[in-house]
Each structure stands twice: as C-alpha cells, then as structure tokens.
XYZ file of C-alpha atoms in Angstrom:
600
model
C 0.000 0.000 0.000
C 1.330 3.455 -1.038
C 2.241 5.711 1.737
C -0.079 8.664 1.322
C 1.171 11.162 4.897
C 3.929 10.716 7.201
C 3.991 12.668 10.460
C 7.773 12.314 11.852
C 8.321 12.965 15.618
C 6.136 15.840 15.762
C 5.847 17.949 19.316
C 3.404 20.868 19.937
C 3.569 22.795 23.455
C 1.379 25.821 24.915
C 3.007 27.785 27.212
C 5.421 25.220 29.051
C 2.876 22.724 29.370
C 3.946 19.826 26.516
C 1.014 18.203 24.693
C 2.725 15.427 23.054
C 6.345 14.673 22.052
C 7.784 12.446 19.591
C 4.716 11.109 17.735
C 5.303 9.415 14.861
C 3.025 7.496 12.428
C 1.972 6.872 8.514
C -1.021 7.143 7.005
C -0.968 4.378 4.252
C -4.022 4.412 1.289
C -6.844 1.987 2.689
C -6.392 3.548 6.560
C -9.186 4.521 8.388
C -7.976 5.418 11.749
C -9.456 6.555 14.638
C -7.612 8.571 16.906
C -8.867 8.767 20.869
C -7.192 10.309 24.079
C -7.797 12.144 27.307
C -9.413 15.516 26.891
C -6.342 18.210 26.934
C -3.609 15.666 24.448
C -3.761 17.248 21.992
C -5.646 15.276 19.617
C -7.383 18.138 17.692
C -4.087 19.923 17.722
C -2.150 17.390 16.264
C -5.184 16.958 13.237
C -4.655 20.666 12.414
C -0.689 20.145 12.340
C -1.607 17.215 9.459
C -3.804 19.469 7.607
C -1.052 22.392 7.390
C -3.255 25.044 9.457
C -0.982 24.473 12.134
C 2.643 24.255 12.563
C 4.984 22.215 14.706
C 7.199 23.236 17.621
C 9.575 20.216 16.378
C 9.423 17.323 13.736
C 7.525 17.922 10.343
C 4.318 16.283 8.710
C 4.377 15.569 5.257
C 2.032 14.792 2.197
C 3.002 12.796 -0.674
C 3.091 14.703 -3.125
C -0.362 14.942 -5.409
C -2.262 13.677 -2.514
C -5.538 15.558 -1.766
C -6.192 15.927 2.185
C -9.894 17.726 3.533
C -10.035 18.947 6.548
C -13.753 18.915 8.509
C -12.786 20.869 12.048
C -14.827 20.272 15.195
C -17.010 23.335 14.512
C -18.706 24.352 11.303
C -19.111 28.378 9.937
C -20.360 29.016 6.886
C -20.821 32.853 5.274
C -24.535 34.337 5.566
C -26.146 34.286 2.276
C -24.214 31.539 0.982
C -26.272 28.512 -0.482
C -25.486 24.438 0.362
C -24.636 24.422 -3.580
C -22.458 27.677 -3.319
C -20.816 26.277 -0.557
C -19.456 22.806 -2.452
C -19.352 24.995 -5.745
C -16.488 27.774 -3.803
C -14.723 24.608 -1.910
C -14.260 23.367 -6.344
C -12.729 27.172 -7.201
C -9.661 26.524 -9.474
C -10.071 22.402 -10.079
C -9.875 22.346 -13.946
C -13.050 20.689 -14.710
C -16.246 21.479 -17.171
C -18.836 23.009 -15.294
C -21.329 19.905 -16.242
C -18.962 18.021 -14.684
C -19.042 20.389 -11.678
C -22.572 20.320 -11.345
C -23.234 17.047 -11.280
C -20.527 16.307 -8.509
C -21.854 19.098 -6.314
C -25.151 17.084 -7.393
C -24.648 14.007 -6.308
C -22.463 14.872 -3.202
C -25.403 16.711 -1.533
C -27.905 14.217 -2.700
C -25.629 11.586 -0.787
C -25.624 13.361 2.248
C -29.044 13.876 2.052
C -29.800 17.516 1.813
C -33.698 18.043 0.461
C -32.538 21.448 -1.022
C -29.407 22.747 -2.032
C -31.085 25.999 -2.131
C -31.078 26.366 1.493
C -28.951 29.462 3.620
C -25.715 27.009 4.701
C -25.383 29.809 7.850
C -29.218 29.058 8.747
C -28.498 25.179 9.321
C -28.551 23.633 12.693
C -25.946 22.361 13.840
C -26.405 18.809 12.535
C -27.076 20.065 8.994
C -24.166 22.518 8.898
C -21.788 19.135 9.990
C -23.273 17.429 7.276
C -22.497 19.693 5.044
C -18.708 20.787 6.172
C -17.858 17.081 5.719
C -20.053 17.496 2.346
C -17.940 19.915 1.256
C -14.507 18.154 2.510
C -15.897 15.299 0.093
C -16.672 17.043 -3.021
C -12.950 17.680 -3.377
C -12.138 14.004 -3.972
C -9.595 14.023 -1.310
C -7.150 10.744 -0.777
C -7.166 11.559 2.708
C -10.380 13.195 5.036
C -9.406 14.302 8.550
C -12.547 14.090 10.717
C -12.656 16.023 14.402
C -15.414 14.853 16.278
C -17.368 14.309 13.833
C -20.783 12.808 15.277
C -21.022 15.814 17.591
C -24.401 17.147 16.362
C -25.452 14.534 14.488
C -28.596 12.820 14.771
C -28.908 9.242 14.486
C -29.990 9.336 11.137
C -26.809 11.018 10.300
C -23.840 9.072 12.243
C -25.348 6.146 10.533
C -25.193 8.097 6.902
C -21.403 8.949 8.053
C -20.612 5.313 8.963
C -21.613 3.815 5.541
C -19.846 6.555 3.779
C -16.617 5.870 5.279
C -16.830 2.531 5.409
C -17.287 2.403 1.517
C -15.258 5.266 1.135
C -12.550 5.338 -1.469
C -10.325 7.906 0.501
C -8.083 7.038 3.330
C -9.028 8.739 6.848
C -8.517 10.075 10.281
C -11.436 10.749 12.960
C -10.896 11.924 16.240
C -13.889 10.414 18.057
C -15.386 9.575 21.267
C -17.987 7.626 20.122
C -17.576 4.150 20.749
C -20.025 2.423 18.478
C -19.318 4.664 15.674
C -15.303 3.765 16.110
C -16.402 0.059 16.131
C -18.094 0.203 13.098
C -16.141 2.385 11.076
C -12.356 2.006 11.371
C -9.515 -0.223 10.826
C -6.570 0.526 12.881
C -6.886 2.588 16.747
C -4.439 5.074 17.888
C -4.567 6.460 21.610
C -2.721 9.861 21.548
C -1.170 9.840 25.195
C 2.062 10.682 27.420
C 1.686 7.087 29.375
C 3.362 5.558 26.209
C 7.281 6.139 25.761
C 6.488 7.343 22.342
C 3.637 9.083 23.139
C 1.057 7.399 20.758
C 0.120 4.001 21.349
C -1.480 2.020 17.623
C -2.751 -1.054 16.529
C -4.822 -2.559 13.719
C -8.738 -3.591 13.726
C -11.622 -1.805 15.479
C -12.360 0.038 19.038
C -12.949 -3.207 20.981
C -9.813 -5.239 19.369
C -7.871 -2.025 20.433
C -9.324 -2.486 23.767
C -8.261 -5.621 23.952
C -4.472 -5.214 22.614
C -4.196 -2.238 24.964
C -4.940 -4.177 27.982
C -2.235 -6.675 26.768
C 0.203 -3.490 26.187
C -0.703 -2.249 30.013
C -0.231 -5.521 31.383
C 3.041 -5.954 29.621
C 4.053 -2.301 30.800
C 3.001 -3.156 34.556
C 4.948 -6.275 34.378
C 8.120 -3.990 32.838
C 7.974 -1.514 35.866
C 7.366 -4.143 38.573
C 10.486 -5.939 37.292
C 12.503 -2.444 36.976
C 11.279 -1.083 40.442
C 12.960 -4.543 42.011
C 15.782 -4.252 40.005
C 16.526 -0.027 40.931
C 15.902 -1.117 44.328
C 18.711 -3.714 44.166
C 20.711 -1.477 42.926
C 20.189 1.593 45.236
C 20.547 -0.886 48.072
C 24.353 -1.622 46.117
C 25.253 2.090 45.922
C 23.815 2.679 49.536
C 26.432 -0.241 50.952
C 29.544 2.444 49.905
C 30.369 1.271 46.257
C 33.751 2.052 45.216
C 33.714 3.994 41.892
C 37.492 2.772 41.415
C 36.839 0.186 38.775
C 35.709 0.418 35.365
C 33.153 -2.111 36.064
C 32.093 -0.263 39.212
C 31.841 3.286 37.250
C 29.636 1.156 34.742
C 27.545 -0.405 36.876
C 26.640 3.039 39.239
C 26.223 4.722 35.444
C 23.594 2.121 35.058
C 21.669 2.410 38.085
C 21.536 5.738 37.191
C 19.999 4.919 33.823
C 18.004 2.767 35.497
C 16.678 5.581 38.269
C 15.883 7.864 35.467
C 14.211 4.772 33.347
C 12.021 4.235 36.287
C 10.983 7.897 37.545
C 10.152 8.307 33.582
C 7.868 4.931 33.773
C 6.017 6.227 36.852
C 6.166 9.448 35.658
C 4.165 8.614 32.532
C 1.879 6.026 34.708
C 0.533 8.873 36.794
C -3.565 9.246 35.332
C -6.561 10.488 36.593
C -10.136 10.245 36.203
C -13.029 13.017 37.169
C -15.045 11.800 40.159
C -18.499 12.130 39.406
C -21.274 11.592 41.728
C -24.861 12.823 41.666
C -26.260 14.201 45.026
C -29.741 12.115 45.569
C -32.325 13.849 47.611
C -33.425 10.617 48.503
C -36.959 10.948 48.432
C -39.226 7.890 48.449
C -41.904 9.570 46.063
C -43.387 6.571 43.690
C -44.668 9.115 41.241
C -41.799 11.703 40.494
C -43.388 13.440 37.308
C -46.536 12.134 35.069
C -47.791 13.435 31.460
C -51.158 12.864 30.786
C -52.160 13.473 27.521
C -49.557 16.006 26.669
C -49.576 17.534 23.206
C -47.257 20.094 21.687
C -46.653 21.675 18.496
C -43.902 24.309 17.274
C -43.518 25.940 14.006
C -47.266 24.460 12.573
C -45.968 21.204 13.250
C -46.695 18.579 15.864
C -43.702 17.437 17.756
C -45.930 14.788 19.783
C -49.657 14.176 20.781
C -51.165 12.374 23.960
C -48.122 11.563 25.744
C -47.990 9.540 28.550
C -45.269 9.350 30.985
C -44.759 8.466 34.617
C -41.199 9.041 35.927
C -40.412 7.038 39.515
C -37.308 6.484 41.002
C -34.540 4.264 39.133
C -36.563 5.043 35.937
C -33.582 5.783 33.679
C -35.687 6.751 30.159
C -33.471 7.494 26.890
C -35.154 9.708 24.382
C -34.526 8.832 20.657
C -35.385 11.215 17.300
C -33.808 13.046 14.807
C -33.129 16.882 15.393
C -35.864 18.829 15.672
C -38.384 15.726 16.519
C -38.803 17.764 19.790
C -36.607 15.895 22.392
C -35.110 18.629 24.179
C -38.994 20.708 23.901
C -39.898 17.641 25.922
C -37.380 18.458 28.526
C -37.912 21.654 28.802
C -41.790 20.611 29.690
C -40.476 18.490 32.077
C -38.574 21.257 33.679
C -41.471 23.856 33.581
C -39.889 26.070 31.312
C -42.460 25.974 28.943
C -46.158 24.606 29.214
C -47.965 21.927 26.507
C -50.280 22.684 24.210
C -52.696 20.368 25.795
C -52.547 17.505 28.533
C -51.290 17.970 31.763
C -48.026 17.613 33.421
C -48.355 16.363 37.487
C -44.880 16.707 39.733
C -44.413 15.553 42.942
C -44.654 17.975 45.910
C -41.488 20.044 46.017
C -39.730 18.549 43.471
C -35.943 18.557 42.483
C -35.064 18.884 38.951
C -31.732 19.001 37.540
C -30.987 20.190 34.243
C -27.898 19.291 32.124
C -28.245 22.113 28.942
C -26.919 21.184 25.562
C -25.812 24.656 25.411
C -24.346 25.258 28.121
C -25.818 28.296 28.281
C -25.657 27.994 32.110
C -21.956 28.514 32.268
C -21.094 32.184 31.958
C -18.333 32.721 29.732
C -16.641 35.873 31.537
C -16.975 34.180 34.727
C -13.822 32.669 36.438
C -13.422 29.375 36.809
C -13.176 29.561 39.990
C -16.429 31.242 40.559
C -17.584 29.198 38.505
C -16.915 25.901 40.492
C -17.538 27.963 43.508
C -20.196 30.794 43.508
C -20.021 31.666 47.319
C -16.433 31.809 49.092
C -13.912 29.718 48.451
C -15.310 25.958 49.537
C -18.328 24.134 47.948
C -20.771 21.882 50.180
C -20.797 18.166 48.835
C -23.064 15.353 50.104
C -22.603 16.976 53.628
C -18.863 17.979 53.639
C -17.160 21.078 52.886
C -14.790 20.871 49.577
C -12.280 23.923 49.513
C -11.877 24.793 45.444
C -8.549 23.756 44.771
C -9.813 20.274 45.512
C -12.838 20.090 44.093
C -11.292 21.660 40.661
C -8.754 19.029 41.097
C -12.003 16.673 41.213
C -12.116 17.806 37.720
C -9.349 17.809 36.530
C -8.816 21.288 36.518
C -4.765 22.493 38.101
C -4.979 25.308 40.365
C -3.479 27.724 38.248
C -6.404 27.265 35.919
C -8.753 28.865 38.639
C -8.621 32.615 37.212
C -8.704 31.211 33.665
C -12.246 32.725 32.056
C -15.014 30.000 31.061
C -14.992 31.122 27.746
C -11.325 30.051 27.410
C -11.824 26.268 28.520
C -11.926 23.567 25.440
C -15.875 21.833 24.985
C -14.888 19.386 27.376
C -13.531 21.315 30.247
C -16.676 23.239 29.974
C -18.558 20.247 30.097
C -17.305 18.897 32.960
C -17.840 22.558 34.627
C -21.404 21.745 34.361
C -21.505 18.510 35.632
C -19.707 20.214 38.763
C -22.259 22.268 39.573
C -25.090 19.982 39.088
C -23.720 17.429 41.336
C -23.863 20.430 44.172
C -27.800 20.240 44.085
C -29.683 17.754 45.503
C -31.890 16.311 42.446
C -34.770 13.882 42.659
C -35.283 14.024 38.391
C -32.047 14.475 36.207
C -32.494 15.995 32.889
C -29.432 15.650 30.951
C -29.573 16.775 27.286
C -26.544 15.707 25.222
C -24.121 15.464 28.269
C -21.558 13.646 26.294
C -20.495 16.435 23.546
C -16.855 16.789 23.690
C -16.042 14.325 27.074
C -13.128 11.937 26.113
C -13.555 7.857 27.009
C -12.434 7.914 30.263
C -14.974 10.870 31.641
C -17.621 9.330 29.432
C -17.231 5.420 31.391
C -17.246 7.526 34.897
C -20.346 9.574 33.894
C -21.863 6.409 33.019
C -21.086 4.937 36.320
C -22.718 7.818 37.656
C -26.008 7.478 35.530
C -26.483 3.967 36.711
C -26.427 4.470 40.520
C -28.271 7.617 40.632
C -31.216 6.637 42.641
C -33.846 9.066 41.536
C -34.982 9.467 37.937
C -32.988 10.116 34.654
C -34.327 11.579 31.232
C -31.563 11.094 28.696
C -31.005 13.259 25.576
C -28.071 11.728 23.733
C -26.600 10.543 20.381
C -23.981 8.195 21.866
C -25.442 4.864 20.933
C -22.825 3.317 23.836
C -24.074 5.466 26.729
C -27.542 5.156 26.058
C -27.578 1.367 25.825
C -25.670 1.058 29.004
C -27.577 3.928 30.974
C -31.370 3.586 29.725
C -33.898 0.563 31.094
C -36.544 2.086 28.657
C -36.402 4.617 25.740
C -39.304 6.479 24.121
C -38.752 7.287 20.499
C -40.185 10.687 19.227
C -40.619 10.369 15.346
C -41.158 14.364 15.276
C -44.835 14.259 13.391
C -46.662 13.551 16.486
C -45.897 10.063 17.196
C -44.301 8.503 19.920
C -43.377 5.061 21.026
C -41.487 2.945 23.879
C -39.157 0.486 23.144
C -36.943 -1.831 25.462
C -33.715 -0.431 24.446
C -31.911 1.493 21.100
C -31.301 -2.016 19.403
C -34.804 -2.641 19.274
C -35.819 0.899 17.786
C -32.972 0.114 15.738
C -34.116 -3.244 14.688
C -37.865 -1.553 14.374
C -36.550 1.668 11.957
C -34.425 -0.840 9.658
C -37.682 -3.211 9.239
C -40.394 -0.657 8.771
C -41.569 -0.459 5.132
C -41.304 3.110 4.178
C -44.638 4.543 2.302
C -45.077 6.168 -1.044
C -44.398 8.971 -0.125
C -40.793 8.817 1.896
C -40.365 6.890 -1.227
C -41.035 9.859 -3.448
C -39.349 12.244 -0.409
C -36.069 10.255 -1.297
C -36.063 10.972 -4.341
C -36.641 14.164 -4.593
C -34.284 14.556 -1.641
C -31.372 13.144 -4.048
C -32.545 15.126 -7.077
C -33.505 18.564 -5.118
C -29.916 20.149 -5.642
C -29.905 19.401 -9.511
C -28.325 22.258 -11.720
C -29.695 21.544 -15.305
C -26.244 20.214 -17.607
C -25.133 20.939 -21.081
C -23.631 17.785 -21.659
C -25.656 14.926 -22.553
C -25.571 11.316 -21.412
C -23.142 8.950 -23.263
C -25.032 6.131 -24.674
C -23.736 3.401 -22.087
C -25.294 6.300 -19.528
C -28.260 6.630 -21.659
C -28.948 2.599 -21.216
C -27.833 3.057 -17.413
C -30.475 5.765 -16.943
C -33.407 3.948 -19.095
C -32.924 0.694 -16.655
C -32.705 3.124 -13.425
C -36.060 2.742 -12.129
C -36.501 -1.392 -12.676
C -32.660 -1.444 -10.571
C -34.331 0.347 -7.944
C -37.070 -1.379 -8.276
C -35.160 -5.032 -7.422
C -32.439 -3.638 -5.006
C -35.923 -2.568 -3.258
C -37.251 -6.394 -3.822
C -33.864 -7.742 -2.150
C -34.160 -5.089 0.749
C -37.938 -6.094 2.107
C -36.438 -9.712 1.641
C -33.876 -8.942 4.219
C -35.969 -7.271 6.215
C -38.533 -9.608 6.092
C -35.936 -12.479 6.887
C -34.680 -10.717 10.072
C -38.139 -10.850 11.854
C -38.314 -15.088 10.892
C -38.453 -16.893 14.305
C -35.928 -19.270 13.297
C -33.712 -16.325 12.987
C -34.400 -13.915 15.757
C -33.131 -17.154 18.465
C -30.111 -18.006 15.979
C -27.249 -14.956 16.769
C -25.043 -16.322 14.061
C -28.134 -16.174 11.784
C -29.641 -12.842 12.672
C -25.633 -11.636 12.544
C -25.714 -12.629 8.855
C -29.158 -11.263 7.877
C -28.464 -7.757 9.419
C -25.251 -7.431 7.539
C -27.334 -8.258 4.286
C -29.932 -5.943 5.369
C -27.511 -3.390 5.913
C -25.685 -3.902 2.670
C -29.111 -3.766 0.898
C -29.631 -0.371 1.906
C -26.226 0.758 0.795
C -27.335 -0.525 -2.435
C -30.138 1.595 -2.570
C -29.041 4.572 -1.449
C -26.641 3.917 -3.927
C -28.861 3.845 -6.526
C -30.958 6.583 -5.813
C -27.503 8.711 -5.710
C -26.645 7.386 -9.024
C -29.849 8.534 -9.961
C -29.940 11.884 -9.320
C -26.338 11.990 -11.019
C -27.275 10.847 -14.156
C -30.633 13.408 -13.836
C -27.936 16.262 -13.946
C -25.981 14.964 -16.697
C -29.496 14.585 -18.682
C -30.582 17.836 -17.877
C-alpha cells in the first residue's frame, strides 16, 4: 500500500505545558484510523498540524506529493447568504473541470448526504445540517485523505449512521478523532490512543475500538509487568550504591552509570503512569416519592408542526428513560416541559410535591463565559458543600481535573470538554430527585464518558436522557421512548430494538417519493448529454431500484423469521445483508440523481 502522509516525531507545546512529544506514524491508502485520548492531548491539535493550518514546535508532517487531504474541524461556519450548492461549488474554485462536470458532482455529493434542497442558507443550518455539510464539502474535493474532528457531535442518528456507511465504503483514506464508541467500532480499521503514558507518546494497533481495547490491555499488562520488574531491580541497585560502592573500577563506574539509567528509566515509567479520572457523583435527595413526574395526555406543536400528541409518561425512582429522534423531533422541547420552562399545548403535566429537577443544557448556556473558573466551580467563598462535607476549590477543581493555576482562567477560554465537565460540577452540588441531561456527552473523552456512566447507573432518583452516543444510552437507559417528530411517539426496550424496528419498517409512497426528490432537489440543469452506455444506465434506473428494493424487504422480512431472531449467528448474517441492501439503494438513488444532472 502506497504511503499517502507521514507525520515524523512531531511535538506541539502551549506555554510550558507539553502536549505530546515524539509522535510518529503513517497514514498508508486503505487507513481509516481513529484517533482517541484524554481531553487536553492534543488530539485536535495534532489533526490541524496534518492538515497544514498548524505548525509544529519540532518534527515535520508531510504529504506525498499529489495527494488531496480535507479537513472537517470540530465546529462548522459558513458565510450568511451563501447557499449548500455555493458552498461545495467555492470549496471546487480553481479544479480544472467542465462546469457539467461540476454540477453534477456538487449534485450528487449533496444528494448523498441527504440535503432536500441545495437551495437552502448554509449559515441558517442547525448544527447537525451545517456538519453534514462541512464534511459534504470536505468530500466534493475528492480528497485521498479526510481528517474528521469529532465528527458525530451534532449529528442525529440518522446522520452518524449516513457517516458510517460513507466511510466505510469510502474510497479515501481517513482520520477521525472520536469519542464515540459504536461509531469507532463500526467504522475504522486501525486505533491510535494519543497519550504521554506511552514512551512514544502514541500508542497504535490494527482492527476496530474493541480489538484495540483488547491489545491495549495486553500493552498495560506488559508495561506493569516492565515496571514491577525495573522497580525490584533499581531497588537492588540503590541498596548496592547505599552499601559504599567504590567507583574505582571500570566495572564499578559502569555499573553506578547504570543504576543511574536505570533511576531515570524508572521515575520516567512512573512518571508517565501517573492518570486520573473526574469523580463524578450525583447528590440524591433521597426521596421515596413513587410518582416523580406524570404526562397525561400532553400535546405540543412548534412551528405548525406537531412534535408529539397524547403523551404519557410516569417518571419514579430508578426510571432511567433514553429519548430517541432526529433533530428537531422535539426531544429537548420535551425536557424543557419536564422542567417547567415551557407549558404543553394540551394535557397535563403532574410533579411531585417540592420537586428537584436538575438540568444538564446542551448549550451550556448555564456557564457564563466571563466568569472565572473559579467562581464558577464555587459561587459563594472559596469551599463548595458536597453530600454533607465542605470541599475547599482547589480540591474540588482538582475533582475535575482542573490544576490550580487554571482557577482565574475565564469560562470562555476552557476547550468543549472542560466546559462540560464545569457543568456537571455544579449539578452534582444540588440535591436532584429528576435528572435531565440533554446531550451530556459532547466533547467528554472515554475515560470521563465510562465515569459519567457509572454515575447514571447508581443515581437513585430518575434520569431523562437526551443523547446521540449509541454506547451510553444502551448502558444507561432501562426504557427509551422514540419521538418520530410528526406527532408520534413510542417505547421500546432499548436502542437495538428501535434500531431493529426503523431498519424493518416499510417506508410509504411517499418517503419513497421524499427520497427521491431529496437526491434530485440540488440538480443544476447540464449541457452535456448522457453517453449512450449512460443513456442505457439511466433507461434501466427505475426497474434497478425497483429489485435492489425487492432484495431489501427480503432482508428485512428475513430478520423478523423466528428461526432467525433465536439463531445470533443467523440474525448476525441477515443484518449485515440488510444493511448492505440499503447501501445498495441509497446507492442507486444517488446514481440517480447523477445521471438526472448529466441529462438535464
């Protein structure tokens, strides 16, 4: 395989705090690597040092030369008045193609990612849509290699699972900084952990998330064995020096040059082994209420639309419910009903008699950006009161993560998961009988995200869960309640099942017709006409669709057999057809709407 980037002992510092040191890897065509670590390593940093918008304090990165590289950064901007089209047409300025051949590329890319207009104001989008359409636009350029950071932040369901069949398929080699754990297991081929326990500062190795679990626990029980056997060894050798070792012998001056080698080896080992994990614990009020919060009937409607009708709830204690839709099918609206900030449009809403709600904003609109850090851990003196005790703020920041010279830092400064975890601080200070936490896990690395999870589990009261990580909401949730944003609602066991539920559902006429028109919508007319092997391509379009349509209901059909649904190996296979079905498809319909701008 042709080596396509090569990043060659690279080091990037702020201040005199180091990031990383040393790292050095290749990016080979075929790659699709995903690229985890604490929050604070560096790992965005080092994707802007690949893409040349940053440069190095030592070592170089370097393209091969010809290679294409797109860059998608964390957070999308796009200029006001600019259209989805415009946007893909200005990221094609100066590639020496016909503008047919232009059109129909911009085409077909936005059909793919599913945009129903390309018409639309880019700067207008939400933030899911404007993600979609940065990595749109990194795509239309045909790169050989896509950097990706965080790029399921935003994204709906609907949409990590359009970005994990595009990758996989892709032609283009890749790197994704990610903390989402399903979407790493499905997508890439080779792990890399960027972090200062290893000597070189990057640990890699080949397959998916959970076979880089796996070789990492081998590597950390190699590495524990290594300093267990080195600590015995230094502590042989101090015990040598401390009995009065003459340095009068060449062999003597060797070995006292070694146990200092050794010494240094050692404090380097333990120096590196030194990690640490935020502490979170939600404070319980403790309250023995059955009946916590109950909807009866609720309806509500924004925009002409309804986002649900006659919803029933009942939240008790050790309910943990996980809320499933697409953006804008009106999860957080639901929250906010639950929290009293707004009232339904019909139905009623019951709480329990002084009632303690805690509410996690998306946001984090709750966090002050001028205010101090330590303010903002500590609103009243200098010491916090937690489950009972009093906390002085140096140590609950260090709770946190946070180093004390951070404390007169400003909010605003603080990366998306410092702030994060800022919020989480405060909530734990109040005493909550109903937790409300809508998309808590934006921008938390691994390590926060298993803790928080931890957390989830034991609270004791009641938990309403807004989030797109597929991992946390299997593991938190005992129920979920899917919201299909046209007024419908259902419950549902866990995500698999909605999963399994969405994938089998026949889809009518008309989302039919919708995704069609959803590929064709950004059309330009062309002034080049089909080729004749097109021409034939085009004529048989419809009847493909038609059968790759067939062969999907047969999958889906064959997944809901009883024979099947016992047999794991079975229903294994069959969901990999089904899912391969629907690539076809989609695949289809894109090629569709291609050769519909080509035709004109």
């Amino acid at each position: 395989m042709a080596v396509l980037l090569v990043c060659s002992s690279v080091s990037k510092s702020f201040g005199s705090d180091p990031l990383f040191e040393n790292v050095s890897f290749a990016i080979n065509d075929g790659d699709r690597l995903g690229l985890v670590g604490p929050n604070g390593s560096g790992k965005s940093t080092l994707l802007k040092i690949l893409a040349g918008q940053m440069d190095p304090d030592t070592g170089e990165s370097s393209v091969r030369k010809g290679v294409r590289l797109s860059y998608v950064p964390q957070d999308a901007a796009f200029e006001s008045g600019l259209t989805a089209i415009q946007v893909l047409e200005e990221a094609l300025d100066g590639e020496h193609m016909e503008d047919d051949e232009k059109q129909a590329r911009v085409s077909s890319t936005l059909g793919k990612a599913g945009f129903p207009s390309g018409s639309v104001d880019a700067a207008s989008l939400s933030g899911g849509w404007k993600k979609r359409l940065a990595i749109a636009r990194a795509v239309v350029m045909a790169p050989d290699i896509l950097l990706l950071d965080e790029p399921t932040n935003h994204l709906d369901f609907e949409g990590i699972l359009w970005l994990e069949k595009m990758l996989a398929s892709a032609p283009f080699a890749s790197i994704v900084v990610s903390h989402d754990r399903y979407f790493l297991e499905n997508v890439v081929n080779q792990m890399a952990e960027l972090n200062r326990i290893y000597p070189e500062g990057i640990y890699r190795s080949e397959g998916n998330y959970s076979r880089f679990l796996e070789k990492k626990d081998e590597y950390l029980v190699a590495h524990a064995k290594r300093q267990d056997a080195l600590e015995t060894k230094v502590k042989r050798e101090v015990e040598w020096l401390r009995r009065g070792a003459k340095a009068r012998t060449t062999k003597s001056k060797a070995r006292i040059d070694e146990a200092g080698r050794l010494i240094g080896e050692l404090g380097g080992m333990n120096e590196r082994s030194r990690s640490s994990t935020t502490r979170i614990d939600f404070t319980s009020s403790d309250r023995q209420t059955k009946k916590l919060i109950e909807t009866k009937g609720i309806s509500k409607t924004l925009g002409g639309r309804a986002l649900f009708r006659d919803l029933n709830l009942k939240l008790s204690p050790g309910m943990r419910l996980g809320l499933l839709g697409l953006n804008g099918s009106g999860k957080t609206t639901l929250l906010r009903l639950l929290n009293g900030e707004i009232t339904p449009d019909s139905g009623e809403i019951d709480k329990a008699e002084n009632l303690q709600v805690v509410y996690f904003d998306q946001l984090r609109q709750q966090v002050d950006p001028e205010e101090t850090l330590r303010r903002a851990l500590c609103p009243h003196g200098d010491s916090v009161i937690f489950q009972g005790r009093t906390v002085h703020v140096a140590g609950w920041a260090r709770r946190f993560l946070f180093k004390q010279e951070q404390l007169e830092q400003p909010i605003g400064r603080l990366s998306g998961g410092e702030k994060a975890r800022v919020l989480i601080a405060r909530l734990m200070l109040q005493p909550a009988d109903v937790l409300l936490m809508d998309e808590p896990t934006n921008d938390l690395d691994i390590p926060t995200l298993e803790v928080l999870e931890d957390s989830l589990s034991d609270f004791p009261g009641a938990l309403v869960l807004v989030t797109h990580d597929r991992f946390m909401l299997d593991r938190v949730s005992n129920i979920v309640l899917a919201l299909d944003g046209e007024g419908g609602s259902e419950f549902y066991a866990d995500y698999w099942q909605w999963e399994q539920a969405r994938l089998t559902r026949r889809p009518s006429k008309a989302e039919r017709d919708a995704a069609k028109a959803t590929a064709a919508a950004p059309v330009t007319p062309a002034k080049k006409r089909l080729s004749y092997k097109e021409s034939r391509e085009f004529e048989q379009m419809e009847a493909s669709i038609l059968m790759a349509e067939e062969n999907l209901e047969r999958w889906k059909t064959a997944i809901q057999a009883p024979d099947v649904v016992v047999d794991a190996r079975r229903l294994q296979e069959a969901y990999d057809k089904l899912q391969g079905a629907q690539i076809e498809v989609d695949a289809l319909y894109a090629r569709w709407a291609e050769l519909e701008a080509k035709n004109g």
